CSV table of C-alpha atoms and ligand atoms in Angstrom, one decimal:
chain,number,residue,atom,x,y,z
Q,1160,UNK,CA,31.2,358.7,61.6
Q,1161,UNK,CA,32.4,360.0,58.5
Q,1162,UNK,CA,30.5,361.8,56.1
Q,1163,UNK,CA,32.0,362.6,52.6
Q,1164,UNK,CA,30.5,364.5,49.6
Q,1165,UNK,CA,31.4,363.9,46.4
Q,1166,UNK,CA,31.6,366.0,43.3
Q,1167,UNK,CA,28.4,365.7,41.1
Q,1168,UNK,CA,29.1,363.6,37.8
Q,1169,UNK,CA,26.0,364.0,35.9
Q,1170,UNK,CA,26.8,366.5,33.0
Q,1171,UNK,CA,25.1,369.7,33.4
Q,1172,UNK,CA,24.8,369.2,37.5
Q,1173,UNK,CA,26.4,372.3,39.3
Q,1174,UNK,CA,24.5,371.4,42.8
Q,1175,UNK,CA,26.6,369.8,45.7
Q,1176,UNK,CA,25.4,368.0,48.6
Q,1177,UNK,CA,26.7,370.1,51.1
Q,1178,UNK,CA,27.7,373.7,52.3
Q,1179,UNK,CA,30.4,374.8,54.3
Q,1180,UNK,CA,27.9,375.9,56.6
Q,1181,UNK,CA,26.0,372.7,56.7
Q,1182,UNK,CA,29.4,371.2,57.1
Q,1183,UNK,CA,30.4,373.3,60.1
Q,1184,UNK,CA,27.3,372.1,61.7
Q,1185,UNK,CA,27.7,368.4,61.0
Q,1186,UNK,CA,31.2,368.7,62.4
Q,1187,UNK,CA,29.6,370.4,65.6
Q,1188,UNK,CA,27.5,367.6,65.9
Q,1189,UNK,CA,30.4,365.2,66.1
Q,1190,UNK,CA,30.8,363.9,62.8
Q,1191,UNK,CA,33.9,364.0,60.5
Q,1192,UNK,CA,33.3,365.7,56.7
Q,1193,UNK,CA,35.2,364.9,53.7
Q,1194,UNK,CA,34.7,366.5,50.9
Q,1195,UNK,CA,36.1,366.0,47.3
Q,1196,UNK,CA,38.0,369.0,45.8
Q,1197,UNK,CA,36.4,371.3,43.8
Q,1198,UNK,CA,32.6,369.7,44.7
Q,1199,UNK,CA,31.4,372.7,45.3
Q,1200,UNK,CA,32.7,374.9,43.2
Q,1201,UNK,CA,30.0,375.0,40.3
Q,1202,UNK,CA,27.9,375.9,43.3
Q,1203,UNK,CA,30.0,378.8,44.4
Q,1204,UNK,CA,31.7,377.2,47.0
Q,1205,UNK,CA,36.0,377.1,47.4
Q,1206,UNK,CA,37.4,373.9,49.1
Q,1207,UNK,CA,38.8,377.0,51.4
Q,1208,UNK,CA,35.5,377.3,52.8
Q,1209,UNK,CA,35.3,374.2,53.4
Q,1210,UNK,CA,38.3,373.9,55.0
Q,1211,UNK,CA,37.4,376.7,57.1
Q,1212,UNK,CA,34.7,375.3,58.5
Q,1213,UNK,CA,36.2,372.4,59.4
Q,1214,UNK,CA,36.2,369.5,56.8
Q,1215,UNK,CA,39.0,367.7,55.1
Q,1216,UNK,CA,39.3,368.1,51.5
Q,1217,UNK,CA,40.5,364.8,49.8
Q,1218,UNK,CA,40.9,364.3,46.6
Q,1219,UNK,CA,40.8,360.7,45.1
Q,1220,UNK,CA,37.2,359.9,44.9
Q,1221,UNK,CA,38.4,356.3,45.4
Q,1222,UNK,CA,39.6,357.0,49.0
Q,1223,UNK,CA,36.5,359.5,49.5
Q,1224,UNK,CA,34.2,356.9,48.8
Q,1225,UNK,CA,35.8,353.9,50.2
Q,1226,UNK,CA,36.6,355.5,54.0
Q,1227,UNK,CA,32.7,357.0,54.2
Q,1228,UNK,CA,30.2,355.9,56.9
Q,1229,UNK,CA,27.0,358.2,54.8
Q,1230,UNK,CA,27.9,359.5,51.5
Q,1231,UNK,CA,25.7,362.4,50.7
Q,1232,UNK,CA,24.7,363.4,47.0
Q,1233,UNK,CA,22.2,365.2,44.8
Q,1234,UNK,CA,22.0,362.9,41.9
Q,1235,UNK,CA,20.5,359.5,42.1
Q,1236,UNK,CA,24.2,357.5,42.1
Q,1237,UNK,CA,25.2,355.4,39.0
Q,1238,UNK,CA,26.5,351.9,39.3
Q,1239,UNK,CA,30.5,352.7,38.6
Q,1240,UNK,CA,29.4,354.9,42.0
Q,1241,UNK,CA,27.3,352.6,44.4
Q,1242,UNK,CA,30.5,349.2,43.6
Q,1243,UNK,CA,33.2,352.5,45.0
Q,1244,UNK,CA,31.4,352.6,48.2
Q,1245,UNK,CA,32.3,350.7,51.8
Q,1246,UNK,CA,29.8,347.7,52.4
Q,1247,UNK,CA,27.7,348.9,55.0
Q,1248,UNK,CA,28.2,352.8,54.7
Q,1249,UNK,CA,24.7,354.1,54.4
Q,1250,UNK,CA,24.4,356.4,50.9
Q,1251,UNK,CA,21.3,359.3,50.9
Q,1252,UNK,CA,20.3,361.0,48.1
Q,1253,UNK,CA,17.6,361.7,44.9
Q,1254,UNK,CA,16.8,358.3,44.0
Q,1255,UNK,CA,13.3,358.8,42.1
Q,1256,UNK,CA,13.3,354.6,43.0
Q,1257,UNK,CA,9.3,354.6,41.8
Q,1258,UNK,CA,11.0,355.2,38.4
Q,1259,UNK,CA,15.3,353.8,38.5
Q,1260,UNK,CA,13.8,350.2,41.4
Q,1261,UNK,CA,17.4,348.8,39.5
Q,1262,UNK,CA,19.3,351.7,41.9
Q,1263,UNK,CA,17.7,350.5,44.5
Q,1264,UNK,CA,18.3,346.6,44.2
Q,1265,UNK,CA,22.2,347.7,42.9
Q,1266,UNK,CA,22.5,349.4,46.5
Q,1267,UNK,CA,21.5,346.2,48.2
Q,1268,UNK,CA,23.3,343.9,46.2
Q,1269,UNK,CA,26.4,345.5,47.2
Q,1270,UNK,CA,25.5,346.3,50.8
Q,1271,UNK,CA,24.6,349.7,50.7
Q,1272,UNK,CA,22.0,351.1,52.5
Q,1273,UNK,CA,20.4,353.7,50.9
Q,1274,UNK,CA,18.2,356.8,51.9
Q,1275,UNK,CA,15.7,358.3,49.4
Q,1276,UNK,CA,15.3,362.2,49.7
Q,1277,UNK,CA,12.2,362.1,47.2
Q,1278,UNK,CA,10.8,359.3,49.1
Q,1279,UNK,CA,10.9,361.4,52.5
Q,1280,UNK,CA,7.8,361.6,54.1
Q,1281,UNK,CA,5.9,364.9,53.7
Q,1282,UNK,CA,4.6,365.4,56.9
Q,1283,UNK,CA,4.6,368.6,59.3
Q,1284,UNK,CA,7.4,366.8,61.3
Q,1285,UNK,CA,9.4,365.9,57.8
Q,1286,UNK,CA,8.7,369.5,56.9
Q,1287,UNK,CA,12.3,370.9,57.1
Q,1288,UNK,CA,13.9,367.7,55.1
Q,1289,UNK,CA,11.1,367.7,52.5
Q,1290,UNK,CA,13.6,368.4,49.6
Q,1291,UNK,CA,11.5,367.4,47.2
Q,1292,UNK,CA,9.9,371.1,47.9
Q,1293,UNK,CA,12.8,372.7,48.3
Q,1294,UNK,CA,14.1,372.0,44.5
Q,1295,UNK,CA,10.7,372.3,43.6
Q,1296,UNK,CA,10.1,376.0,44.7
Q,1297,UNK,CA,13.6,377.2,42.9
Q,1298,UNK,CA,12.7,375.4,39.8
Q,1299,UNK,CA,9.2,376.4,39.8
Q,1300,UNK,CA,10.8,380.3,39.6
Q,1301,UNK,CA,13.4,379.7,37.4
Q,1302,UNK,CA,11.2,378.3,35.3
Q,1303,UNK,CA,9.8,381.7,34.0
Q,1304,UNK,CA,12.5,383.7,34.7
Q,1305,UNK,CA,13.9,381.0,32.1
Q,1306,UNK,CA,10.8,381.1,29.6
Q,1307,UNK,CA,10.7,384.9,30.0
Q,1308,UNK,CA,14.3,384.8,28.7
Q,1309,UNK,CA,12.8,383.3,25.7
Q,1310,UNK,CA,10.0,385.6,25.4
Q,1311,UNK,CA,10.3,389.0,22.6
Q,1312,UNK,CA,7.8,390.8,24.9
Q,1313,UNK,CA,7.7,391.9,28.8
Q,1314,UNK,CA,5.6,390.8,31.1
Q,1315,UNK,CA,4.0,393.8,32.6
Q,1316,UNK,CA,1.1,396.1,31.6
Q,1317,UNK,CA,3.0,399.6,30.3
Q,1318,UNK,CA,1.3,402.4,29.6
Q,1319,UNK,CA,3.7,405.0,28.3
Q,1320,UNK,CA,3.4,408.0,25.6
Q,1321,UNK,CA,4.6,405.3,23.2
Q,1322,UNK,CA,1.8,403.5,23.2
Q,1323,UNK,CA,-0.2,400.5,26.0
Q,1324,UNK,CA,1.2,397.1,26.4
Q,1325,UNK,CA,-0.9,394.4,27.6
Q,1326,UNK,CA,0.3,392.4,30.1
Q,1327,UNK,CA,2.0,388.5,29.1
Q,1328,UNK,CA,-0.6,385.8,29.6
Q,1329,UNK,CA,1.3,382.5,30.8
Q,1330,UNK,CA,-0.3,379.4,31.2
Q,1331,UNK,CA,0.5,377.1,34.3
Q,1332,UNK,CA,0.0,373.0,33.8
Q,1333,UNK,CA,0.1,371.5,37.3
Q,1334,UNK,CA,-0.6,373.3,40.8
Q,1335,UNK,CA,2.1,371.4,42.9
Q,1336,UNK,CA,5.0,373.3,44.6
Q,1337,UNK,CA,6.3,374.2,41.2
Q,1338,UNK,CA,3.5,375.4,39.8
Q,1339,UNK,CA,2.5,377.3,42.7
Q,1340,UNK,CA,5.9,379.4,42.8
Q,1341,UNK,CA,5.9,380.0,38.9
Q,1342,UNK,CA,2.2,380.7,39.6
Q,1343,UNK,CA,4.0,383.4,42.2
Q,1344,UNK,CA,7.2,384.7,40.2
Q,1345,UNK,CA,4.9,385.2,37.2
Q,1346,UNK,CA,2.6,387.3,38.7
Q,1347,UNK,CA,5.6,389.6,40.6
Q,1348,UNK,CA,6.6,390.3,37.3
Q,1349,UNK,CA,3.3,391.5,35.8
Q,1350,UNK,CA,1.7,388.5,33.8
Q,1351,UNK,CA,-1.6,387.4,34.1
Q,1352,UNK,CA,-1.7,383.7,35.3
Q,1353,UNK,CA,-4.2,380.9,34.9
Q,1354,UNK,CA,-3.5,377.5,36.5
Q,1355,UNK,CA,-4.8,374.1,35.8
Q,1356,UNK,CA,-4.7,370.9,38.3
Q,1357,UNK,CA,-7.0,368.1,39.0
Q,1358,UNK,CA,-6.8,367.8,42.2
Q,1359,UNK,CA,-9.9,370.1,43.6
Q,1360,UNK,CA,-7.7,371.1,46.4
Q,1361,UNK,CA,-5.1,373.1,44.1
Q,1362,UNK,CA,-8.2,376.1,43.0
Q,1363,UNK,CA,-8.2,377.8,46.1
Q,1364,UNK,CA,-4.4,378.0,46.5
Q,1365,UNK,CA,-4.3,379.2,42.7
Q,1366,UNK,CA,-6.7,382.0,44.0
Q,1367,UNK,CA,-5.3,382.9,46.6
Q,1368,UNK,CA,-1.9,383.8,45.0
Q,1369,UNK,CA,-4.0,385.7,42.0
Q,1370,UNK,CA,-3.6,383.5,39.3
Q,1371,UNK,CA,-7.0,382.4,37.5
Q,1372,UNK,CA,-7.9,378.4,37.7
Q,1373,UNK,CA,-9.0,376.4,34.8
Q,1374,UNK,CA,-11.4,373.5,36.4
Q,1375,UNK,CA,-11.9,370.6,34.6
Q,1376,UNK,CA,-15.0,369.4,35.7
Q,1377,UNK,CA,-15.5,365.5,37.3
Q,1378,UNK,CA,-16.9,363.0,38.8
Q,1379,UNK,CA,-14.0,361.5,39.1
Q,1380,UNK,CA,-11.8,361.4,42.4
Q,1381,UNK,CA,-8.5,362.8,40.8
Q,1382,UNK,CA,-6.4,363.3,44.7
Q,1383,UNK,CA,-5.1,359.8,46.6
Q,1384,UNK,CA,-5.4,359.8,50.6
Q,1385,UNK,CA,-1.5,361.5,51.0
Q,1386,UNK,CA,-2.8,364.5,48.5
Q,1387,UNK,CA,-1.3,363.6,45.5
Q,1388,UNK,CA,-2.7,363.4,41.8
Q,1389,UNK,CA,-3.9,359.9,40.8
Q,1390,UNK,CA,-3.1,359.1,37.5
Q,1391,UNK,CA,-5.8,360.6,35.2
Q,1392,UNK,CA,-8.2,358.2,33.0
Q,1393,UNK,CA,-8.1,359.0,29.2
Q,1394,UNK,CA,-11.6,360.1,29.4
Q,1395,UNK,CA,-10.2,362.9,31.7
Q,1396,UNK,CA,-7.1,363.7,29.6
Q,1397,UNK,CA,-9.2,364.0,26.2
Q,1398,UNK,CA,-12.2,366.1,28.5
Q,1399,UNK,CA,-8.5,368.1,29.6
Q,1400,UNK,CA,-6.7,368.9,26.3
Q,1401,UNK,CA,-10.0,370.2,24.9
Q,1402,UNK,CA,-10.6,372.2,27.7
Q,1403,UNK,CA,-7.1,373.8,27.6
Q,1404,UNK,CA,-6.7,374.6,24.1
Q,1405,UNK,CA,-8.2,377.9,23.9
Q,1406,UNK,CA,-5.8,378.7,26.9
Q,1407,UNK,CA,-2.9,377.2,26.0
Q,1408,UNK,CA,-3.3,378.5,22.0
Q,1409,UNK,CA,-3.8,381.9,23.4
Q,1410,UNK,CA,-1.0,382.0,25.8
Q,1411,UNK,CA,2.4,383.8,25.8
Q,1412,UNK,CA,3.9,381.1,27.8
Q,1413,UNK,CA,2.9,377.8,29.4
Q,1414,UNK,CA,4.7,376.0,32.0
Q,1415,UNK,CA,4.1,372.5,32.7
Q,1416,UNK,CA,4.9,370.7,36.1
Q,1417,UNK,CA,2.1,368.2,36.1
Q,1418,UNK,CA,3.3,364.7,37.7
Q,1419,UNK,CA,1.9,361.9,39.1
Q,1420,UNK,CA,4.4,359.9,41.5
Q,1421,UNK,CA,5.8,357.1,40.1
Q,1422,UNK,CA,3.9,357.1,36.8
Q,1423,UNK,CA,5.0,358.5,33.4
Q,1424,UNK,CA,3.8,362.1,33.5
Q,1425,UNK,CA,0.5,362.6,31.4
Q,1426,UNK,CA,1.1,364.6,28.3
Q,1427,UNK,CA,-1.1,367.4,27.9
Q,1428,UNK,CA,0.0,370.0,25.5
Q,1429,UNK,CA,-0.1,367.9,22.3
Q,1430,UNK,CA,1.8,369.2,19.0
Q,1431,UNK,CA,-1.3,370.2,17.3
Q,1432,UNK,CA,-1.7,372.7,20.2
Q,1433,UNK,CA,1.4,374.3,19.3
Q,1434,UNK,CA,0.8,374.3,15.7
Q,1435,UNK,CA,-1.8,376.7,16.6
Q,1436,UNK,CA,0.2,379.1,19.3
Q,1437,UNK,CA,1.5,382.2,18.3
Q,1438,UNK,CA,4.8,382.9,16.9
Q,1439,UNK,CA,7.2,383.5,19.1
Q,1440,UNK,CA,5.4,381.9,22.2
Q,1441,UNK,CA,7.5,379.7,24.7
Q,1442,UNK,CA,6.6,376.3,26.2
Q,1443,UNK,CA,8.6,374.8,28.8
Q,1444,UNK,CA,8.1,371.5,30.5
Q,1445,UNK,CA,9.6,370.7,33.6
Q,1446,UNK,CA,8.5,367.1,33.7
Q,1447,UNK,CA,10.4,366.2,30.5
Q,1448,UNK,CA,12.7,363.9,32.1
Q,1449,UNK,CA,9.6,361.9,33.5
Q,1450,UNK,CA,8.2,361.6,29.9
Q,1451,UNK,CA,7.2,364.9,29.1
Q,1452,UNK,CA,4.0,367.2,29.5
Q,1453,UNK,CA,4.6,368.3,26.0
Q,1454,UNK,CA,4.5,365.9,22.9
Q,1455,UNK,CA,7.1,367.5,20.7
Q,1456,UNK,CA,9.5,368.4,24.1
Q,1457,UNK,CA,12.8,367.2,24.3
Q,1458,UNK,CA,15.0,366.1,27.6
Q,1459,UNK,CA,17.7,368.6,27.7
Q,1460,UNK,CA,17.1,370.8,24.5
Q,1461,UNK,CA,15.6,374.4,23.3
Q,1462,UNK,CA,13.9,373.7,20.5
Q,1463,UNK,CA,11.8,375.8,17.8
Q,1464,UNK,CA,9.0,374.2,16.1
Q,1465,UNK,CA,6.2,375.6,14.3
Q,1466,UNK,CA,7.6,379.2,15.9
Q,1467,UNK,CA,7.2,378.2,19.1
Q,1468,UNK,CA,10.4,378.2,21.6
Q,1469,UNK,CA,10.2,374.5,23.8
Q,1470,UNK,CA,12.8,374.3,26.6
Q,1471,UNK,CA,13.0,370.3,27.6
Q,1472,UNK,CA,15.4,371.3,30.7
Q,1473,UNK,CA,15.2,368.5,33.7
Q,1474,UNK,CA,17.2,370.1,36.0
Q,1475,UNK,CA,16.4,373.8,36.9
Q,1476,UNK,CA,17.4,374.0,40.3
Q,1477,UNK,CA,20.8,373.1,38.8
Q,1478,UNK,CA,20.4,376.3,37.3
Q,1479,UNK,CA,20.8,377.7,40.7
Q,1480,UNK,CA,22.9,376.3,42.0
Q,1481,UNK,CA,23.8,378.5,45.4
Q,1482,UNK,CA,20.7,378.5,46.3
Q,1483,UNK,CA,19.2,375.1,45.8
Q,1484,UNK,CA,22.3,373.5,46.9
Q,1485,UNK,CA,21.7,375.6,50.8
Q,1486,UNK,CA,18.5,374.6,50.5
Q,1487,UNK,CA,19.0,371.3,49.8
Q,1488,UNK,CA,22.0,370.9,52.4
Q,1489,UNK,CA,19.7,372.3,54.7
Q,1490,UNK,CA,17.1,369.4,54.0
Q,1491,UNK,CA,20.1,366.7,54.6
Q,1492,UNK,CA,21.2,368.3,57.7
Q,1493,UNK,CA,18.0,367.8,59.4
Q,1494,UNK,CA,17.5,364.5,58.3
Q,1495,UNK,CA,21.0,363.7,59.8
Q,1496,UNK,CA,20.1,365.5,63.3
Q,1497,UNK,CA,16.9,363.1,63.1
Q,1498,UNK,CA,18.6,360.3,62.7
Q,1499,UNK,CA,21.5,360.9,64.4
Q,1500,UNK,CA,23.2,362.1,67.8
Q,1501,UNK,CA,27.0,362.8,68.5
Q,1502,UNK,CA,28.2,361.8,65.5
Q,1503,UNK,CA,26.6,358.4,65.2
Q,1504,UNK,CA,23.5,357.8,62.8
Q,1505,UNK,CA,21.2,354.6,63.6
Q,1506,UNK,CA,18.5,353.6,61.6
Q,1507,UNK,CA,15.4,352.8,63.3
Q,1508,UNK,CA,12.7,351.1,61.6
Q,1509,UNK,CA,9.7,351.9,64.0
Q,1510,UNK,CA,10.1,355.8,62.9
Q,1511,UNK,CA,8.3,357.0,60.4
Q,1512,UNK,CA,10.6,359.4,58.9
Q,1513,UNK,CA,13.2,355.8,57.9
Q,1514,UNK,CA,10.5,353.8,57.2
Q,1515,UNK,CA,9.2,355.8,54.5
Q,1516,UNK,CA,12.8,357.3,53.0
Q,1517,UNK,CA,15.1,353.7,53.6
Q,1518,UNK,CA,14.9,351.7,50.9
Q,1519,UNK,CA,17.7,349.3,51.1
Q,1520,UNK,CA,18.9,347.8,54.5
Q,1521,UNK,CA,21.6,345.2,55.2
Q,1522,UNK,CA,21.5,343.8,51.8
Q,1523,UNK,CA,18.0,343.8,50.7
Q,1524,UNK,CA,15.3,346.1,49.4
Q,1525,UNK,CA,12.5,346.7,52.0
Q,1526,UNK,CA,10.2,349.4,50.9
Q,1527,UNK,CA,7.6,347.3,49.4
Q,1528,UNK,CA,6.3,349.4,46.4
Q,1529,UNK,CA,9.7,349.1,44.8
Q,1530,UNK,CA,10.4,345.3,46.1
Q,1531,UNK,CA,6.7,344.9,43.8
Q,1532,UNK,CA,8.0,347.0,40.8
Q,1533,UNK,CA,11.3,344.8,40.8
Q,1534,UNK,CA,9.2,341.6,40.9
M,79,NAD,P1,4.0,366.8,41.9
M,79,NAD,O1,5.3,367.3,41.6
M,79,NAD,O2,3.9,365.3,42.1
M,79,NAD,O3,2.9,367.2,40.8
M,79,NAD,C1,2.8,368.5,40.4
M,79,NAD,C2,1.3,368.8,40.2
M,79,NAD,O4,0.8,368.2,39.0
M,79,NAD,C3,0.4,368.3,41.3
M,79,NAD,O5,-0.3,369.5,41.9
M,79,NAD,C4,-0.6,367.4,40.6
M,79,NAD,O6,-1.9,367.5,41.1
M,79,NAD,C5,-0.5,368.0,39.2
M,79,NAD,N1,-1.1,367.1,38.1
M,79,NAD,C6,-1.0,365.8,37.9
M,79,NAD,N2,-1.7,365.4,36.8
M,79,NAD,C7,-2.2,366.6,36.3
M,79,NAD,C8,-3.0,366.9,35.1
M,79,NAD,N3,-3.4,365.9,34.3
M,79,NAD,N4,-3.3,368.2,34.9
M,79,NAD,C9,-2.9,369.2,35.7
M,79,NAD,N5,-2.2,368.9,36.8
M,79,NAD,C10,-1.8,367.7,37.1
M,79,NAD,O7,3.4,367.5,43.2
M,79,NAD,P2,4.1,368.3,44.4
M,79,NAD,O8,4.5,369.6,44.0
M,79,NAD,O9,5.2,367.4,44.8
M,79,NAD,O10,3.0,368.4,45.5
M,79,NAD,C11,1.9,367.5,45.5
M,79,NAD,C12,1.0,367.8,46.7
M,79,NAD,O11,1.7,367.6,47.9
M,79,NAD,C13,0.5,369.2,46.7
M,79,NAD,O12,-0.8,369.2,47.2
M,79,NAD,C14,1.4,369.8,47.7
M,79,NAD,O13,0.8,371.0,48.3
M,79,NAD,C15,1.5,368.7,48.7
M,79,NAD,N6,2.6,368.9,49.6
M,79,NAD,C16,2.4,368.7,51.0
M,79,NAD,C17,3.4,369.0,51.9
M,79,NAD,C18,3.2,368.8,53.3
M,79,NAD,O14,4.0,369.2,54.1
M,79,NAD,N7,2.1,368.3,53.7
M,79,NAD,C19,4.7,369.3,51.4
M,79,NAD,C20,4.9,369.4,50.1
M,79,NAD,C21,3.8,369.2,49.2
């Protein structure tokens, strides 16, 4: 079979689908790799490299699409994309379909079939293709190193004969994967850390890696049976934002990553919370492209308002690029060696890793939570 990887077309997206080593490995594995010129480059990868390890560099996207068997990307595909591929070839990549149900009902219309990365499984087995956490732990750092940027102060605790500085207090909204590695990067570079989540599992992990938790306390069951946050009643939310002003007003930086799948993220930090932050204080919110953590946040801008720096930027691992694009070929590879052997990929319903990740199949949509959301 033949796999091809196009360049990235969304603005801003420096990621590609695939490394020359990942390439070298699918090739071992008996399958053919295309790749279009120049896709990895933004990444730091030549089309010699490529080349070197064994894939064909072609570059009409036309003829790259139209002679592929899997087409594998990072962003969820646009229409002008899906209509350019061969009926039947089987296209995997981000699809967030709980939000964009049209990609996936585009993708069947036309005959695609079409894997979800997000909607991968996350269990031990899935653990290597869970790319979902892979993006999610280089965003989760780059996410301070980002807001530190921002920041007129250090983070660390200096004592020197000029004087003490206290240490940066930042603020964490959300304990997932993201949360949890910010939580981590922010505390290796000297800040005191103090994490909020409502799911009761998330305080002893925030402990554990030193940061301090902020517990808003319920009756409520707030975590669904695969350990993700249900969405939060607006009881909670109100009992929340009071809880977290003091923090949040107080705070150098805060950070949100707080999602619920499939639902508009809950906003937490309102704008009369940053009225009342200090000058100079950053806010970044990662879940901006899901509707936003932060009330006054905006998808893809820096903004100052009232003093306060707010970075709306959806797509930090794009930020680092190398890295999340190894890691994310990575995840891709072992999906591939799952479902595949010697070059040939078939999709079995009766596994659980397809069941939950295959969306669209010989024409129609067949994971039921998106075939209700498109009723
Ligand atoms: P996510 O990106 O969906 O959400 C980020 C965090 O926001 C979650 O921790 C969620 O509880 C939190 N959140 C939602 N509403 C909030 C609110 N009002 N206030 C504060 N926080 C709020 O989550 P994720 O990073 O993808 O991970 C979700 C869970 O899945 C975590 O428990 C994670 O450890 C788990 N996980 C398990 C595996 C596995 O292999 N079993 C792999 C990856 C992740």
């Amino acid at each position: 079979m033949i796999i091809a990887i196009p360049k990235e077309i969304l603005p801003g997206e420096n990621r590609v689908a695939c490394t020359p080593d990942v390439a070298s490995k699918l090739i071992k594995s008996g399958y053919e790799v295309h790749i279009q010129k120049d896709a990895g480059l933004n990444a730091g990868f030549k089309d010699e490299q490529y080349v070197k390890a064994g894939a064909k560099v072609i570059d009409s996207v036309e003829q790259l699409f139209s002679s592929a068997d899997i087409v594998l990307k990072v962003q969820k595909p646009t229409e002008d994309e899906i209509k350019k591929l061969k009926k039947g070839s089987l296209l995997i990549s981000f699809v967030y379909a709980l939000h964009y149900p049209e990609i996936a009902k585009f993708c069947a219309e036309n005959g695609i079939d079409l894997i979800a990365m997000d909607m991968v499984p996350r269990t031990t087995l899935a653990q290597k293709m869970d790319a979902l956490s892979s993006q999610a732990n280089i965003a989760g750092y780059k996410s301070v190193i980002l807001a530190a940027n921002h920041l007129g102060k250090i983070f660390p605790l200096m004592m020197t004969a000029a004087g003490t500085i206290s240490p940066a207090k930042v603020v964490i909204m959300g304990a997932g994967v993201a949360g949890l590695q910010a939580l981590g990067t922010a505390k290796r570079l000297g800040a005191v850390v103090e994490v909020s989540d409502i799911r009761p599992s998330a305080k002893e992990e925030v402990q554990s890696l030193g940061g301090k938790f902020i517990e808003v306390e319920t009756t409520e069951n707030m975590q669904d049976e695969r350990g993700y946050a249900k969405q939060a009643s607006e009881e909670f939310l109100k009992k929340q934002k009071e809880l977290i002003f003091k923090h949040v007003t107080e705070a150098d930086i805060v950070i949100t990553t707080a999602l619920v799948p499939g639902k508009k993220a809950p906003v937490l930090i309102t704008e009369e919370m940053i009225k009342n932050m200090k000058p100079g204080s950053v806010v970044l919110d990662m879940a901006v492209e899901f509707g936003g953590n932060c009330e006054i946040s905006e998808p893809g801008k820096t903004v100052k308002k009232y003093d306060v720096t707010i970075i709306g930027e959806p797509n930090l691992p794009s930020l680092v690029p190398t890295h999340s694009s190894e890691m994310y070929a990575k995840n891709l590879l072992a999906l591939i060696q799952h479902i595949g052997k010697n070059g040939q990929v078939e999709l079995k319903l009766e596994d659980e890793i397809v069941k939950g990740c295959l969306i669209s199949r010989n024409g129609e949509v067949i994971n039921d939570r998106i075939k209700e959301l498109l009723k």
